[in-house]
Amino acid sequence: MDIEQIKGLIRDIPDFPEPGIVFKDITPVLADPIAFSTITDLIVVRFGRGNVDKVVGIEARGFIIASPVAYHFGAGFVPIRKHGKLPSATVGEDYELEYGTATLELHVDGINPGERVLIVDDVLATGGTAKAAASLVQQVGGKVCGIATVIELDFLHGRDRLVEHELYTLIHY
Ligand code: AMP
């Protein structure tokens, strides 16, 4: 299965979760066994087994993609969640939403100093979420070895905010 075939599975949902947003629904990609394993394999091959100690998934769809990627690396999985969801001691980072700000959190002991960390999410839009995630990893001493998303919305130029990081995205709009 090639990238164009996987792209054909992604559904546009207009005005979700709010008017004016075209939501990129990846659930048909996840439900297709070949498509799901292909996106997993592409990310693993791009960064290479033996090069990643921890895979960070961003709540909530990032968890689904990060988990099989971590398994194939033989790496640990670590969640980044919205404020108040993680049970133990956390570090937090505020980031900008379209209206206002939100906070992402990471367990302080989720990553050991010096560990090589890959950050995984479903969609790169403005890049604010990925940038906050990278900052959290760095706050606890992790080394961000890359950021991988299934989709990049090129017209929002999120990539420009992440120039210091190795960014790998599979499908472009
Ligand atoms: P941003 O911080 O603007 O890069 O937004 C990225 C985060 O918001 C990711 O966690 C995505 O899951 C979600 N997101 C942003 N825009 C979309 C979209 N059009 N479709 C689906 N998810 C989106």
Short mmCIF file of C-alpha atoms and ligand atoms in Angstrom, two decimals:
data_model
loop_
_atom_site.label_atom_id
_atom_site.label_comp_id
_atom_site.label_asym_id
_atom_site.label_seq_id
_atom_site.Cartn_x
_atom_site.Cartn_y
_atom_site.Cartn_z
CA MET A 1 0.00 0.00 0.00
CA ASP A 2 1.44 3.40 -0.97
CA ILE A 3 0.99 6.86 0.53
CA GLU A 4 -1.65 7.92 -2.03
CA GLN A 5 -3.78 4.89 -1.14
CA ILE A 6 -3.46 5.69 2.57
CA LYS A 7 -4.35 9.32 1.84
CA GLY A 8 -7.49 8.05 0.08
CA LEU A 9 -8.65 6.54 3.39
CA ILE A 10 -8.48 9.83 5.31
CA ARG A 11 -11.89 11.46 5.71
CA ASP A 12 -12.55 15.20 5.77
CA ILE A 13 -15.19 16.10 8.34
CA PRO A 14 -16.25 19.73 7.78
CA ASP A 15 -17.09 21.91 10.77
CA PHE A 16 -15.82 19.45 13.39
CA PRO A 17 -15.26 19.97 16.29
CA GLU A 18 -16.33 23.55 15.54
CA PRO A 19 -17.45 25.61 12.54
CA GLY A 20 -14.68 26.39 10.06
CA ILE A 21 -12.40 23.46 11.00
CA VAL A 22 -11.99 20.62 8.49
CA PHE A 23 -11.17 17.67 10.72
CA LYS A 24 -8.86 15.03 9.25
CA ASP A 25 -10.34 11.74 10.42
CA ILE A 26 -7.74 8.97 10.45
CA THR A 27 -10.00 6.28 11.93
CA PRO A 28 -10.38 4.53 8.51
CA VAL A 29 -6.56 4.36 8.31
CA LEU A 30 -6.38 2.80 11.78
CA ALA A 31 -9.15 0.33 10.89
CA ASP A 32 -7.34 -0.87 7.77
CA PRO A 33 -4.72 -3.46 8.79
CA ILE A 34 -2.37 -2.75 5.88
CA ALA A 35 -2.64 1.04 6.19
CA PHE A 36 -2.11 0.97 9.97
CA SER A 37 0.93 -1.28 9.75
CA THR A 38 2.34 0.74 6.83
CA ILE A 39 2.27 4.07 8.71
CA THR A 40 3.86 2.33 11.70
CA ASP A 41 6.60 0.77 9.57
CA LEU A 42 7.38 4.00 7.70
CA ILE A 43 7.98 5.88 10.97
CA VAL A 44 10.12 3.06 12.42
CA VAL A 45 12.23 2.76 9.26
CA ARG A 46 12.69 6.55 9.00
CA PHE A 47 14.22 6.87 12.47
CA GLY A 48 15.75 3.39 12.67
CA ARG A 49 15.71 0.67 15.30
CA GLY A 50 18.31 1.24 18.00
CA ASN A 51 18.08 5.02 17.72
CA VAL A 52 15.10 5.70 20.00
CA ASP A 53 14.74 5.02 23.73
CA LYS A 54 11.24 6.42 24.34
CA VAL A 55 8.29 7.22 22.09
CA VAL A 56 6.04 10.01 23.34
CA GLY A 57 2.42 9.98 22.19
CA ILE A 58 0.26 13.10 22.43
CA GLU A 59 -3.29 12.65 23.74
CA ALA A 60 -5.36 11.11 22.36
CA ARG A 61 -4.86 9.94 18.76
CA GLY A 62 -1.10 10.22 19.16
CA PHE A 63 -1.28 7.38 21.71
CA ILE A 64 -2.68 5.01 19.09
CA ILE A 65 0.12 5.63 16.59
CA ALA A 66 2.94 5.96 19.12
CA SER A 67 2.23 2.62 20.80
CA PRO A 68 2.98 0.25 17.88
CA VAL A 69 5.91 2.48 16.88
CA ALA A 70 7.35 2.08 20.40
CA TYR A 71 6.82 -1.68 20.27
CA HIS A 72 8.71 -1.98 16.99
CA PHE A 73 11.59 0.16 18.27
CA GLY A 74 11.76 -1.89 21.44
CA ALA A 75 11.32 1.51 23.11
CA GLY A 76 9.17 2.62 26.03
CA PHE A 77 5.90 4.50 25.50
CA VAL A 78 5.31 7.75 27.42
CA PRO A 79 2.07 9.79 27.29
CA ILE A 80 1.78 13.57 27.07
CA ARG A 81 -1.68 14.53 28.27
CA LYS A 82 -3.89 17.53 28.80
CA HIS A 83 -3.76 19.30 32.16
CA GLY A 84 -4.88 17.29 35.17
CA LYS A 85 -5.01 13.84 33.57
CA LEU A 86 -1.65 12.37 34.60
CA PRO A 87 -1.67 10.96 38.15
CA SER A 88 1.93 11.49 39.30
CA ALA A 89 4.23 14.54 39.43
CA THR A 90 4.34 16.41 36.13
CA VAL A 91 6.01 19.22 34.22
CA GLY A 92 3.66 21.44 32.22
CA GLU A 93 3.89 23.64 29.16
CA ASP A 94 1.31 26.17 27.99
CA TYR A 95 0.60 26.45 24.28
CA GLU A 96 -1.67 28.54 22.12
CA LEU A 97 -4.95 27.33 20.73
CA GLU A 98 -7.02 29.20 18.17
CA TYR A 99 -8.82 30.84 21.11
CA GLY A 100 -6.82 31.07 24.34
CA THR A 101 -4.25 28.66 25.71
CA ALA A 102 -4.07 25.09 27.01
CA THR A 103 -1.52 23.09 28.97
CA LEU A 104 0.16 19.79 28.16
CA GLU A 105 1.83 17.69 30.85
CA LEU A 106 4.45 14.95 31.08
CA HIS A 107 5.40 12.82 34.08
CA VAL A 108 8.71 14.12 35.45
CA ASP A 109 10.06 10.55 35.62
CA GLY A 110 8.67 9.47 32.23
CA ILE A 111 11.96 10.17 30.51
CA ASN A 112 15.45 9.80 31.95
CA PRO A 113 18.08 12.47 31.25
CA GLY A 114 19.86 11.82 27.96
CA GLU A 115 17.25 9.45 26.54
CA ARG A 116 16.52 9.77 22.82
CA VAL A 117 12.86 10.59 22.35
CA LEU A 118 10.60 10.46 19.31
CA ILE A 119 7.37 12.52 19.55
CA VAL A 120 4.37 11.12 17.65
CA ASP A 121 0.96 12.61 16.84
CA ASP A 122 -1.70 12.24 14.14
CA VAL A 123 -1.82 15.77 12.65
CA LEU A 124 0.68 18.65 12.52
CA ALA A 125 -1.38 21.82 12.14
CA THR A 126 0.06 25.08 13.54
CA GLY A 127 2.84 23.15 15.30
CA GLY A 128 1.99 24.52 18.75
CA THR A 129 1.24 21.10 20.21
CA ALA A 130 4.43 19.50 18.87
CA LYS A 131 6.51 22.46 20.02
CA ALA A 132 5.07 22.23 23.55
CA ALA A 133 5.68 18.47 23.58
CA ALA A 134 9.32 18.96 22.54
CA SER A 135 9.76 21.55 25.26
CA LEU A 136 8.38 19.15 27.89
CA VAL A 137 10.77 16.40 26.81
CA GLN A 138 13.68 18.83 27.01
CA GLN A 139 12.58 20.10 30.45
CA VAL A 140 13.08 16.62 31.92
CA GLY A 141 16.44 16.19 30.17
CA GLY A 142 15.35 14.12 27.16
CA LYS A 143 16.90 14.58 23.73
CA VAL A 144 14.28 15.04 21.01
CA CYS A 145 15.52 12.90 18.12
CA GLY A 146 12.46 13.59 16.01
CA ILE A 147 8.80 14.47 15.60
CA ALA A 148 6.59 12.26 13.42
CA THR A 149 2.99 12.84 12.36
CA VAL A 150 0.79 11.03 9.86
CA ILE A 151 -0.59 14.28 8.39
CA GLU A 152 0.93 17.74 7.87
CA LEU A 153 -1.31 20.70 7.00
CA ASP A 154 1.32 22.54 4.94
CA PHE A 155 -0.75 25.73 4.60
CA LEU A 156 -0.51 26.35 8.37
CA HIS A 157 3.32 26.34 8.26
CA GLY A 158 3.72 24.44 11.54
CA ARG A 159 7.04 23.16 10.21
CA ASP A 160 8.49 26.69 10.46
CA ARG A 161 8.05 26.56 14.27
CA LEU A 162 9.97 23.29 14.54
CA VAL A 163 13.08 24.04 12.50
CA GLU A 164 15.41 22.82 15.25
CA HIS A 165 13.83 19.36 15.11
CA GLU A 166 13.90 16.46 12.67
CA LEU A 167 10.32 16.45 11.38
CA TYR A 168 8.85 13.51 9.46
CA THR A 169 5.31 13.66 8.10
CA LEU A 170 3.74 11.14 5.74
CA ILE A 171 0.77 12.84 4.12
CA HIS A 172 0.50 16.47 3.06
CA TYR A 173 -2.45 18.78 2.46
P1 AMP B 1 -1.43 22.22 16.25
O1 AMP B 1 -1.00 22.41 17.67
O2 AMP B 1 -2.14 23.41 15.68
O3 AMP B 1 -0.32 21.71 15.37
O4 AMP B 1 -2.56 21.09 16.27
C1 AMP B 1 -2.21 19.76 16.34
C2 AMP B 1 -3.12 19.00 17.27
O5 AMP B 1 -4.49 19.31 17.04
C3 AMP B 1 -2.96 17.52 17.02
O6 AMP B 1 -2.94 16.86 18.29
C4 AMP B 1 -4.16 17.13 16.19
O7 AMP B 1 -4.71 15.93 16.65
C5 AMP B 1 -5.15 18.27 16.35
N1 AMP B 1 -5.60 18.85 15.07
C6 AMP B 1 -5.37 20.10 14.63
N2 AMP B 1 -5.97 20.34 13.47
C7 AMP B 1 -6.59 19.18 13.13
C8 AMP B 1 -7.38 18.78 12.00
N3 AMP B 1 -7.67 19.60 10.98
N4 AMP B 1 -7.85 17.51 11.99
C9 AMP B 1 -7.57 16.66 13.01
N5 AMP B 1 -6.85 16.99 14.09
C10 AMP B 1 -6.35 18.24 14.16
#
